[in-house]
mmCIF file of C-alpha atoms in Angstrom:
data_model
loop_
_atom_site.group_PDB
_atom_site.id
_atom_site.type_symbol
_atom_site.label_atom_id
_atom_site.label_comp_id
_atom_site.label_asym_id
_atom_site.label_seq_id
_atom_site.Cartn_x
_atom_site.Cartn_y
_atom_site.Cartn_z
ATOM 1 C CA MET A 1375 29.740 -6.934 -7.301
ATOM 2 C CA GLN A 1376 26.041 -6.275 -6.710
ATOM 3 C CA SER A 1377 24.447 -8.173 -3.826
ATOM 4 C CA ASN A 1378 20.922 -8.940 -2.614
ATOM 5 C CA ILE A 1379 19.929 -10.411 -5.955
ATOM 6 C CA PHE A 1380 17.424 -13.240 -5.529
ATOM 7 C CA LEU A 1381 16.542 -16.028 -7.926
ATOM 8 C CA GLY A 1382 13.587 -18.405 -7.808
ATOM 9 C CA LEU A 1383 14.133 -21.933 -9.114
ATOM 10 C CA GLY A 1384 11.540 -24.626 -9.782
ATOM 11 C CA SER A 1385 11.279 -28.046 -11.414
ATOM 12 C CA ASN A 1386 8.573 -30.712 -11.749
ATOM 13 C CA LEU A 1387 9.914 -33.053 -14.416
ATOM 14 C CA GLY A 1388 12.305 -35.995 -14.014
ATOM 15 C CA GLU A 1389 14.049 -35.751 -10.648
ATOM 16 C CA PRO A 1390 13.197 -32.223 -9.469
ATOM 17 C CA GLU A 1391 15.655 -32.026 -6.558
ATOM 18 C CA MET A 1392 18.497 -33.222 -8.760
ATOM 19 C CA ASN A 1393 17.475 -30.676 -11.392
ATOM 20 C CA LEU A 1394 17.628 -27.855 -8.854
ATOM 21 C CA ARG A 1395 21.050 -28.959 -7.610
ATOM 22 C CA ARG A 1396 22.369 -29.068 -11.150
ATOM 23 C CA ALA A 1397 20.933 -25.642 -11.939
ATOM 24 C CA LEU A 1398 22.569 -24.198 -8.813
ATOM 25 C CA GLU A 1399 25.908 -25.680 -9.844
ATOM 26 C CA LEU A 1400 25.582 -24.161 -13.314
ATOM 27 C CA ILE A 1401 24.751 -20.777 -11.774
ATOM 28 C CA ARG A 1402 27.907 -21.063 -9.662
ATOM 29 C CA SER A 1403 29.871 -21.570 -12.873
ATOM 30 C CA ILE A 1404 28.752 -18.221 -14.333
ATOM 31 C CA ALA A 1405 31.681 -15.787 -14.469
ATOM 32 C CA ASP A 1406 31.185 -12.786 -12.186
ATOM 33 C CA ALA A 1407 28.450 -14.542 -10.192
ATOM 34 C CA GLU A 1408 28.393 -16.444 -6.913
ATOM 35 C CA ILE A 1409 25.682 -17.942 -4.748
ATOM 36 C CA SER A 1410 25.836 -16.730 -1.159
ATOM 37 C CA GLU A 1411 22.801 -18.550 0.265
ATOM 38 C CA THR A 1412 19.976 -20.897 -0.713
ATOM 39 C CA SER A 1413 16.682 -21.766 0.942
ATOM 40 C CA SER A 1414 15.406 -25.236 1.705
ATOM 41 C CA PHE A 1415 13.695 -27.175 -1.076
ATOM 42 C CA ILE A 1416 9.941 -26.568 -0.996
ATOM 43 C CA TYR A 1417 7.433 -28.896 -2.685
ATOM 44 C CA THR A 1418 4.133 -27.469 -3.894
ATOM 45 C CA LEU A 1419 1.275 -28.242 -6.245
ATOM 46 C CA PRO A 1420 1.588 -26.384 -9.571
ATOM 47 C CA LEU A 1421 -0.713 -23.550 -10.517
ATOM 48 C CA THR A 1422 -2.981 -24.900 -13.235
ATOM 49 C CA ARG A 1423 -6.266 -23.887 -14.823
ATOM 50 C CA ASP A 1424 -6.847 -26.826 -17.187
ATOM 51 C CA GLY A 1425 -8.060 -29.449 -14.698
ATOM 52 C CA SER A 1426 -4.972 -31.623 -15.210
ATOM 53 C CA ASN A 1427 -2.965 -33.127 -12.372
ATOM 54 C CA PRO A 1428 0.711 -32.433 -13.183
ATOM 55 C CA PRO A 1429 3.486 -33.513 -10.791
ATOM 56 C CA LYS A 1430 4.460 -31.358 -7.819
ATOM 57 C CA TYR A 1431 7.099 -28.664 -8.166
ATOM 58 C CA CYS A 1432 10.282 -28.584 -6.138
ATOM 59 C CA ASN A 1433 11.289 -24.955 -5.524
ATOM 60 C CA CYS A 1434 13.986 -22.929 -3.821
ATOM 61 C CA VAL A 1435 15.292 -19.379 -3.591
ATOM 62 C CA ALA A 1436 18.948 -18.404 -4.033
ATOM 63 C CA ARG A 1437 20.680 -15.185 -3.017
ATOM 64 C CA ILE A 1438 23.526 -14.299 -5.363
ATOM 65 C CA ARG A 1439 26.166 -11.641 -5.960
ATOM 66 C CA THR A 1440 27.168 -10.672 -9.473
ATOM 67 C CA GLY A 1441 29.022 -8.102 -11.536
ATOM 68 C CA LEU A 1442 26.665 -8.676 -14.444
ATOM 69 C CA GLU A 1443 23.877 -6.329 -15.454
ATOM 70 C CA PRO A 1444 20.296 -7.664 -15.218
ATOM 71 C CA ALA A 1445 19.919 -8.369 -18.946
ATOM 72 C CA GLU A 1446 23.282 -10.159 -18.992
ATOM 73 C CA LEU A 1447 22.347 -12.375 -16.038
ATOM 74 C CA LEU A 1448 18.992 -13.140 -17.667
ATOM 75 C CA ASP A 1449 20.832 -14.311 -20.793
ATOM 76 C CA ARG A 1450 23.038 -16.637 -18.728
ATOM 77 C CA LEU A 1451 20.092 -18.068 -16.812
ATOM 78 C CA GLN A 1452 18.157 -18.768 -19.996
ATOM 79 C CA GLU A 1453 21.245 -20.479 -21.412
ATOM 80 C CA ILE A 1454 21.253 -22.734 -18.338
ATOM 81 C CA GLU A 1455 17.570 -23.520 -18.853
ATOM 82 C CA ASP A 1456 18.242 -24.405 -22.496
ATOM 83 C CA GLN A 1457 21.276 -26.487 -21.556
ATOM 84 C CA MET A 1458 19.141 -28.486 -19.127
ATOM 85 C CA GLY A 1459 16.552 -29.183 -21.824
ATOM 86 C CA ARG A 1460 13.776 -26.739 -21.038
ATOM 87 C CA SER A 1461 11.127 -26.628 -23.745
ATOM 88 C CA ARG A 1462 9.768 -23.109 -24.189
ATOM 89 C CA THR A 1463 6.049 -22.669 -24.816
ATOM 90 C CA THR A 1464 3.545 -19.827 -24.621
ATOM 91 C CA GLN A 1465 1.152 -22.019 -22.613
ATOM 92 C CA LYS A 1466 0.928 -21.337 -18.885
ATOM 93 C CA TRP A 1467 1.306 -23.938 -16.154
ATOM 94 C CA GLN A 1468 3.187 -26.446 -18.327
ATOM 95 C CA PRO A 1469 5.538 -28.917 -16.564
ATOM 96 C CA ARG A 1470 9.168 -27.789 -16.723
ATOM 97 C CA ILE A 1471 12.484 -29.472 -16.154
ATOM 98 C CA ILE A 1472 13.801 -26.150 -14.843
ATOM 99 C CA ASP A 1473 12.511 -22.618 -14.409
ATOM 100 C CA ILE A 1474 14.789 -19.825 -13.155
ATOM 101 C CA ASP A 1475 13.376 -16.364 -12.438
ATOM 102 C CA ILE A 1476 15.029 -13.174 -11.252
ATOM 103 C CA LEU A 1477 12.938 -12.174 -8.239
ATOM 104 C CA LEU A 1478 14.695 -9.140 -6.800
ATOM 105 C CA TRP A 1479 17.713 -7.029 -7.738
ATOM 106 C CA GLY A 1480 18.482 -5.119 -4.575
ATOM 107 C CA ASP A 1481 16.090 -2.174 -4.407
ATOM 108 C CA ARG A 1482 15.985 -1.688 -8.184
ATOM 109 C CA ILE A 1483 12.708 -1.589 -10.105
ATOM 110 C CA ILE A 1484 13.087 -2.860 -13.674
ATOM 111 C CA ASN A 1485 10.390 -2.842 -16.339
ATOM 112 C CA THR A 1486 11.559 -3.880 -19.788
ATOM 113 C CA GLN A 1487 10.061 -6.051 -22.490
ATOM 114 C CA ARG A 1488 12.195 -8.973 -21.301
ATOM 115 C CA LEU A 1489 12.396 -8.466 -17.575
ATOM 116 C CA THR A 1490 10.187 -7.244 -14.715
ATOM 117 C CA VAL A 1491 11.829 -6.863 -11.298
ATOM 118 C CA PRO A 1492 10.546 -7.318 -8.665
ATOM 119 C CA HIS A 1493 8.977 -10.406 -10.203
ATOM 120 C CA SER A 1494 5.358 -9.465 -10.855
ATOM 121 C CA GLN A 1495 3.881 -12.566 -9.173
ATOM 122 C CA MET A 1496 6.348 -13.381 -6.377
ATOM 123 C CA HIS A 1497 4.188 -11.726 -3.679
ATOM 124 C CA LEU A 1498 1.347 -14.131 -4.580
ATOM 125 C CA ARG A 1499 3.393 -17.338 -4.382
ATOM 126 C CA SER A 1500 3.934 -19.039 -1.038
ATOM 127 C CA PHE A 1501 6.549 -21.325 -2.581
ATOM 128 C CA VAL A 1502 8.594 -18.200 -3.374
ATOM 129 C CA MET A 1503 7.830 -16.185 -0.264
ATOM 130 C CA GLU A 1504 8.545 -19.117 2.052
ATOM 131 C CA GLY A 1505 12.074 -19.260 0.650
ATOM 132 C CA MET A 1506 12.432 -15.481 0.882
ATOM 133 C CA ASP A 1507 11.203 -15.571 4.475
ATOM 134 C CA GLU A 1508 13.746 -18.265 5.289
ATOM 135 C CA ILE A 1509 16.833 -16.436 4.020
ATOM 136 C CA ALA A 1510 15.797 -12.745 3.968
ATOM 137 C CA ALA A 1511 12.845 -12.313 6.337
ATOM 138 C CA HIS A 1512 13.553 -8.636 7.105
ATOM 139 C CA LEU A 1513 14.355 -7.539 3.564
ATOM 140 C CA ARG A 1514 11.837 -4.979 2.301
ATOM 141 C CA HIS A 1515 10.076 -5.220 -1.033
ATOM 142 C CA PRO A 1516 11.129 -2.291 -3.270
ATOM 143 C CA VAL A 1517 7.548 -1.478 -4.308
ATOM 144 C CA THR A 1518 5.345 -2.198 -1.278
ATOM 145 C CA GLY A 1519 7.927 -1.488 1.432
ATOM 146 C CA ASP A 1520 6.796 -4.594 3.337
ATOM 147 C CA THR A 1521 9.168 -7.209 4.726
ATOM 148 C CA MET A 1522 9.356 -10.635 3.139
ATOM 149 C CA SER A 1523 8.065 -12.115 6.406
ATOM 150 C CA VAL A 1524 4.931 -9.944 6.389
ATOM 151 C CA MET A 1525 4.271 -10.681 2.710
ATOM 152 C CA TYR A 1526 4.684 -14.421 3.283
ATOM 153 C CA ASP A 1527 2.225 -14.369 6.200
ATOM 154 C CA ARG A 1528 -0.406 -12.700 3.999
ATOM 155 C CA LEU A 1529 -0.616 -15.820 1.837
ATOM 156 C CA ASN A 1530 -1.198 -18.353 4.647
ATOM 157 C CA GLY A 1531 0.383 -21.081 2.517
ATOM 158 C CA GLY A 1532 -1.685 -20.319 -0.597
ATOM 159 C CA ASP A 1533 -0.549 -19.608 -4.159
ATOM 160 C CA TYR A 1534 -2.641 -17.185 -6.197
ATOM 161 C CA TYR A 1535 -2.990 -15.902 -9.745
ATOM 162 C CA PHE A 1536 -5.198 -13.036 -10.905
ATOM 163 C CA GLU A 1537 -6.315 -13.029 -14.517
ATOM 164 C CA LYS A 1538 -6.233 -9.460 -15.819
ATOM 165 C CA ASP A 1539 -9.676 -9.498 -17.412
ATOM 166 C CA ARG A 1540 -11.520 -11.059 -14.473
ATOM 167 C CA PRO A 1541 -13.440 -8.977 -11.883
ATOM 168 C CA LYS A 1542 -11.474 -8.011 -8.765
ATOM 169 C CA LEU A 1543 -13.382 -7.956 -5.474
ATOM 170 C CA ILE A 1544 -11.787 -6.215 -2.487
ATOM 171 C CA VAL A 1545 -13.511 -6.939 0.843
ATOM 172 C CA PHE A 1546 -13.003 -5.775 4.411
ATOM 173 C CA ALA A 1547 -12.751 -7.514 7.761
ATOM 174 C CA GLY A 1548 -12.419 -6.250 11.308
ATOM 175 C CA ALA A 1549 -14.332 -5.432 14.457
ATOM 176 C CA ILE A 1550 -17.173 -2.919 14.642
ATOM 177 C CA GLY A 1551 -15.793 0.630 14.717
ATOM 178 C CA VAL A 1552 -12.380 -0.220 13.272
ATOM 179 C CA GLY A 1553 -12.885 1.974 10.196
ATOM 180 C CA LYS A 1554 -13.927 -0.484 7.473
ATOM 181 C CA THR A 1555 -16.549 1.727 5.853
ATOM 182 C CA THR A 1556 -14.468 4.914 6.016
ATOM 183 C CA LEU A 1557 -11.503 3.280 4.291
ATOM 184 C CA ALA A 1558 -13.709 1.385 1.831
ATOM 185 C CA GLU A 1559 -15.440 4.612 0.833
ATOM 186 C CA GLY A 1560 -12.097 6.303 0.202
ATOM 187 C CA LEU A 1561 -10.838 3.384 -1.853
ATOM 188 C CA SER A 1562 -14.027 3.136 -3.906
ATOM 189 C CA ILE A 1563 -13.527 6.764 -4.952
ATOM 190 C CA LEU A 1564 -9.906 6.161 -5.964
ATOM 191 C CA PHE A 1565 -10.846 3.017 -7.899
ATOM 192 C CA GLY A 1566 -13.765 4.792 -9.520
ATOM 193 C CA THR A 1567 -16.331 2.247 -8.380
ATOM 194 C CA GLU A 1568 -19.489 2.333 -6.285
ATOM 195 C CA LEU A 1569 -19.073 0.995 -2.758
ATOM 196 C CA ILE A 1570 -20.937 -2.203 -1.908
ATOM 197 C CA HIS A 1571 -22.196 -1.216 1.515
ATOM 198 C CA GLU A 1572 -23.345 -3.705 4.157
ATOM 199 C CA GLU A 1573 -27.027 -3.019 4.711
ATOM 200 C CA TYR A 1574 -27.047 -2.779 8.498
ATOM 201 C CA ASP A 1575 -29.171 0.395 8.360
ATOM 202 C CA LYS A 1576 -31.856 -1.554 6.485
ATOM 203 C CA ASN A 1577 -31.982 -4.409 8.975
ATOM 204 C CA PRO A 1578 -35.235 -3.843 10.920
ATOM 205 C CA PHE A 1579 -34.273 -6.370 13.584
ATOM 206 C CA LEU A 1580 -30.811 -5.061 14.499
ATOM 207 C CA PRO A 1581 -31.853 -2.267 16.909
ATOM 208 C CA LEU A 1582 -34.077 -4.766 18.722
ATOM 209 C CA VAL A 1583 -31.196 -7.246 19.052
ATOM 210 C CA TYR A 1584 -28.973 -4.620 20.659
ATOM 211 C CA LYS A 1585 -31.832 -3.814 23.061
ATOM 212 C CA GLY A 1586 -31.808 -7.445 24.193
ATOM 213 C CA ASN A 1587 -34.740 -8.889 22.231
ATOM 214 C CA ASN A 1588 -33.773 -12.541 21.869
ATOM 215 C CA ASP A 1589 -36.789 -13.440 19.760
ATOM 216 C CA VAL A 1590 -35.506 -11.662 16.635
ATOM 217 C CA LYS A 1591 -31.808 -12.611 16.735
ATOM 218 C CA LEU A 1592 -32.198 -15.329 14.113
ATOM 219 C CA ASP A 1593 -34.304 -13.009 11.945
ATOM 220 C CA SER A 1594 -31.556 -10.378 12.151
ATOM 221 C CA GLU A 1595 -28.777 -12.777 11.183
ATOM 222 C CA LEU A 1596 -30.807 -14.267 8.325
ATOM 223 C CA PHE A 1597 -31.501 -10.737 7.056
ATOM 224 C CA PHE A 1598 -27.773 -9.989 6.960
ATOM 225 C CA LEU A 1599 -27.060 -13.347 5.341
ATOM 226 C CA SER A 1600 -29.672 -12.912 2.613
ATOM 227 C CA SER A 1601 -28.595 -9.336 1.967
ATOM 228 C CA SER A 1602 -24.887 -10.228 1.772
ATOM 229 C CA ALA A 1603 -25.548 -13.160 -0.540
ATOM 230 C CA SER A 1604 -27.574 -10.927 -2.848
ATOM 231 C CA GLN A 1605 -24.968 -8.147 -2.893
ATOM 232 C CA LEU A 1606 -21.995 -10.470 -3.430
ATOM 233 C CA LYS A 1607 -23.551 -12.963 -5.831
ATOM 234 C CA LYS A 1608 -21.162 -14.074 -8.559
ATOM 235 C CA SER A 1609 -23.500 -12.918 -11.306
ATOM 236 C CA CYS A 1610 -23.311 -9.319 -10.004
ATOM 237 C CA PHE A 1611 -19.704 -8.868 -11.072
ATOM 238 C CA ARG A 1612 -18.437 -7.986 -14.541
ATOM 239 C CA ASP A 1613 -15.067 -8.627 -16.134
ATOM 240 C CA ASN A 1614 -12.391 -5.922 -16.160
ATOM 241 C CA ARG A 1615 -13.874 -4.131 -13.157
ATOM 242 C CA VAL A 1616 -12.794 -3.517 -9.565
ATOM 243 C CA TYR A 1617 -15.348 -3.799 -6.755
ATOM 244 C CA VAL A 1618 -15.028 -2.683 -3.124
ATOM 245 C CA ALA A 1619 -17.249 -4.051 -0.331
ATOM 246 C CA ASP A 1620 -17.003 -2.864 3.275
ATOM 247 C CA PHE A 1621 -17.755 -6.392 4.506
ATOM 248 C CA MET A 1622 -17.126 -10.007 3.545
ATOM 249 C CA PHE A 1623 -19.662 -12.778 3.135
ATOM 250 C CA GLU A 1624 -17.513 -15.245 5.078
ATOM 251 C CA LYS A 1625 -17.800 -13.248 8.311
ATOM 252 C CA SER A 1626 -21.518 -14.064 8.618
ATOM 253 C CA PRO A 1627 -21.020 -17.102 10.918
ATOM 254 C CA ILE A 1628 -18.877 -14.995 13.270
ATOM 255 C CA TYR A 1629 -21.808 -12.809 14.289
ATOM 256 C CA ALA A 1630 -24.315 -15.662 14.147
ATOM 257 C CA ARG A 1631 -22.155 -17.679 16.551
ATOM 258 C CA HIS A 1632 -22.143 -14.778 18.993
ATOM 259 C CA TRP A 1633 -25.856 -13.971 18.904
ATOM 260 C CA LEU A 1634 -27.598 -17.315 18.368
ATOM 261 C CA ASP A 1635 -28.236 -20.307 20.587
ATOM 262 C CA PRO A 1636 -27.074 -23.699 19.190
ATOM 263 C CA GLY A 1637 -30.444 -24.603 17.676
ATOM 264 C CA ASP A 1638 -30.846 -21.310 15.816
ATOM 265 C CA TYR A 1639 -27.190 -21.394 14.767
ATOM 266 C CA ASP A 1640 -27.769 -24.778 13.116
ATOM 267 C CA VAL A 1641 -30.657 -23.267 11.149
ATOM 268 C CA PHE A 1642 -28.473 -20.335 10.180
ATOM 269 C CA ILE A 1643 -25.428 -22.351 9.118
ATOM 270 C CA LYS A 1644 -27.539 -24.624 6.907
ATOM 271 C CA GLU A 1645 -28.781 -21.570 5.022
ATOM 272 C CA TYR A 1646 -25.252 -20.140 4.929
ATOM 273 C CA ARG A 1647 -23.886 -23.310 3.283
ATOM 274 C CA ALA A 1648 -26.611 -23.183 0.637
ATOM 275 C CA LEU A 1649 -25.878 -19.536 -0.245
ATOM 276 C CA GLU A 1650 -22.097 -19.801 0.039
ATOM 277 C CA LYS A 1651 -21.826 -21.596 -3.316
ATOM 278 C CA GLU A 1652 -23.139 -18.565 -5.207
ATOM 279 C CA ALA A 1653 -21.098 -15.931 -3.373
ATOM 280 C CA ALA A 1654 -18.158 -14.461 -5.294
ATOM 281 C CA GLU A 1655 -14.782 -15.244 -3.778
ATOM 282 C CA PRO A 1656 -12.785 -12.139 -2.858
ATOM 283 C CA SER A 1657 -9.562 -11.264 -4.660
ATOM 284 C CA LEU A 1658 -8.129 -9.536 -1.590
ATOM 285 C CA VAL A 1659 -9.115 -9.118 2.067
ATOM 286 C CA ILE A 1660 -8.190 -5.946 3.943
ATOM 287 C CA PHE A 1661 -8.185 -6.876 7.639
ATOM 288 C CA LEU A 1662 -8.220 -3.789 9.854
ATOM 289 C CA GLU A 1663 -6.929 -4.189 13.401
ATOM 290 C CA ASP A 1664 -7.058 -1.805 16.341
ATOM 291 C CA THR A 1665 -7.597 -1.757 20.089
ATOM 292 C CA ALA A 1666 -11.099 -2.198 21.471
ATOM 293 C CA GLU A 1667 -10.753 1.198 23.148
ATOM 294 C CA ASN A 1668 -10.126 2.961 19.821
ATOM 295 C CA CYS A 1669 -13.035 1.125 18.207
ATOM 296 C CA LEU A 1670 -15.358 2.155 21.047
ATOM 297 C CA GLU A 1671 -14.289 5.774 20.604
ATOM 298 C CA ARG A 1672 -15.176 5.687 16.901
ATOM 299 C CA ILE A 1673 -18.515 4.042 17.728
ATOM 300 C CA LYS A 1674 -19.217 6.832 20.209
ATOM 301 C CA ILE A 1675 -18.343 9.533 17.671
ATOM 302 C CA ARG A 1676 -20.605 8.189 14.938
ATOM 303 C CA GLY A 1677 -23.479 8.044 17.423
ATOM 304 C CA ARG A 1678 -25.712 5.205 16.267
ATOM 305 C CA GLU A 1679 -28.274 4.767 19.002
ATOM 306 C CA TYR A 1680 -28.446 0.977 18.768
ATOM 307 C CA GLU A 1681 -24.640 0.654 19.122
ATOM 308 C CA LYS A 1682 -24.419 2.401 22.485
ATOM 309 C CA LYS A 1683 -24.487 -0.878 24.429
ATOM 310 C CA ILE A 1684 -21.562 -2.425 22.520
ATOM 311 C CA GLY A 1685 -18.845 -3.230 25.040
ATOM 312 C CA LYS A 1686 -15.142 -3.979 24.998
ATOM 313 C CA ASP A 1687 -15.589 -7.722 25.569
ATOM 314 C CA PHE A 1688 -17.771 -8.046 22.450
ATOM 315 C CA LEU A 1689 -15.160 -6.292 20.290
ATOM 316 C CA VAL A 1690 -12.353 -8.455 21.678
ATOM 317 C CA GLU A 1691 -14.443 -11.543 20.929
ATOM 318 C CA LEU A 1692 -14.978 -10.358 17.331
ATOM 319 C CA GLU A 1693 -11.241 -9.838 16.864
ATOM 320 C CA LYS A 1694 -10.510 -13.348 18.113
ATOM 321 C CA SER A 1695 -13.155 -14.805 15.802
ATOM 322 C CA TYR A 1696 -11.637 -13.067 12.777
ATOM 323 C CA GLU A 1697 -8.230 -14.427 13.758
ATOM 324 C CA GLU A 1698 -9.739 -17.915 13.880
ATOM 325 C CA LEU A 1699 -11.282 -17.413 10.436
ATOM 326 C CA PHE A 1700 -7.994 -16.320 8.877
ATOM 327 C CA ARG A 1701 -5.964 -19.139 10.423
ATOM 328 C CA GLN A 1702 -7.833 -21.467 8.037
ATOM 329 C CA TRP A 1703 -8.156 -18.985 5.164
ATOM 330 C CA ASN A 1704 -7.018 -20.016 1.664
ATOM 331 C CA LYS A 1705 -9.149 -18.022 -0.787
ATOM 332 C CA CYS A 1706 -6.905 -14.995 -1.350
ATOM 333 C CA PRO A 1707 -4.190 -12.882 0.292
ATOM 334 C CA VAL A 1708 -5.061 -11.042 3.509
ATOM 335 C CA ILE A 1709 -3.463 -7.629 4.065
ATOM 336 C CA ARG A 1710 -3.495 -6.631 7.721
ATOM 337 C CA ILE A 1711 -3.526 -2.911 8.461
ATOM 338 C CA ASP A 1712 -3.067 -1.248 11.842
ATOM 339 C CA ALA A 1713 -6.026 1.129 11.743
ATOM 340 C CA GLY A 1714 -4.602 3.107 14.654
ATOM 341 C CA SER A 1715 -1.657 4.172 12.478
ATOM 342 C CA TYR A 1716 -3.847 5.805 9.817
ATOM 343 C CA ASP A 1717 -6.537 8.422 9.491
ATOM 344 C CA PHE A 1718 -8.774 6.974 6.796
ATOM 345 C CA ARG A 1719 -10.482 10.335 6.375
ATOM 346 C CA LEU A 1720 -7.316 11.696 4.737
ATOM 347 C CA ALA A 1721 -7.001 11.021 0.999
ATOM 348 C CA ASP A 1722 -3.185 10.842 1.107
ATOM 349 C CA GLU A 1723 -3.266 8.058 3.695
ATOM 350 C CA VAL A 1724 -5.922 6.132 1.787
ATOM 351 C CA ARG A 1725 -3.777 6.487 -1.338
ATOM 352 C CA ILE A 1726 -0.907 4.654 0.395
ATOM 353 C CA ILE A 1727 -3.178 1.641 0.886
ATOM 354 C CA GLU A 1728 -4.621 1.985 -2.622
ATOM 355 C CA GLU A 1729 -1.140 1.700 -4.148
ATOM 356 C CA LYS A 1730 -0.463 -1.479 -2.179
ATOM 357 C CA ILE A 1731 -3.772 -2.996 -3.324
ATOM 358 C CA ARG A 1732 -3.111 -2.073 -6.953
ATOM 359 C CA TYR A 1733 0.241 -3.809 -6.804
ATOM 360 C CA TYR A 1734 -1.195 -6.959 -5.263
ATOM 361 C CA LEU A 1735 -3.948 -7.227 -7.853
ATOM 362 C CA GLY A 1736 -1.822 -6.156 -10.814
ATOM 363 C CA ILE A 1737 -3.975 -3.093 -11.504
ATOM 364 C CA SER A 1738 -2.240 -0.189 -13.230
#
């Protein structure tokens, strides 16, 4: 019998928990199939785009063993759905008495007209990945090579869906000198798109700030804010295109909090809130992490005069502020990358990250 086959079950009609228990019993009754483990029941709001307020889903993940082939198991599972009264419709996000998906089939990759394994959306669903993390935290995804635990953490409790024809915005986060621009430049080439570059070289106040001129700190932060808002305005992005930015709009308060006194920060944050409404939300954040020492070495190598006074404590503070930002983050998945493990100047290493991003965003 084949093991490490995972099913995702969900219900939001009638008595959802009872529906899941019945479905599990019917799966146990399939010849040549047995359930070896199930996750806890997980309640979540349904994914919906029509403004309705359907009832919550109850979900779980089951690990099974079976002697059946994938298409045969799919037939049996659909028979169970029909037996339980599922109404099939082409409309997305409709309430369902039961939904049973094949998530993983060992390390097999299956792409047929009827079945895609690994499930094409499981890595974007916290209600799936929470169950996977509970019963198979160290199992690696056959496509990305990441553990279920790592993939679950990337979602921070969120559930996401990317419409194929909508613009996809990839943004970067991380301390100064961590390699954001180098990696973003490499990715923009592979995606065939022009890099949206943070305009720090155009900020006339920045060199003065690093020299200790307190009078222009607010001017500098407002320049960055205005520039970022203009570059990342929703109206700038077109359908069916991928965009790469070496910064993210939402990091603006991090730097403002460091540089500004409370009165100036209040002025800044008021302007930030006004512009935030028009900024495009990212589809994916790439958060680069590295030691302060490695970042300082890269800063030294690139030789910008105004960055010479950047110290270790400032970089550590930036890292902590990003961590604080992402503890509350719910706009999109966040992929953390250990920048010290890569050389972003090498195309082959950038391609590894590109493939992961393509999978997350469903880009062929």
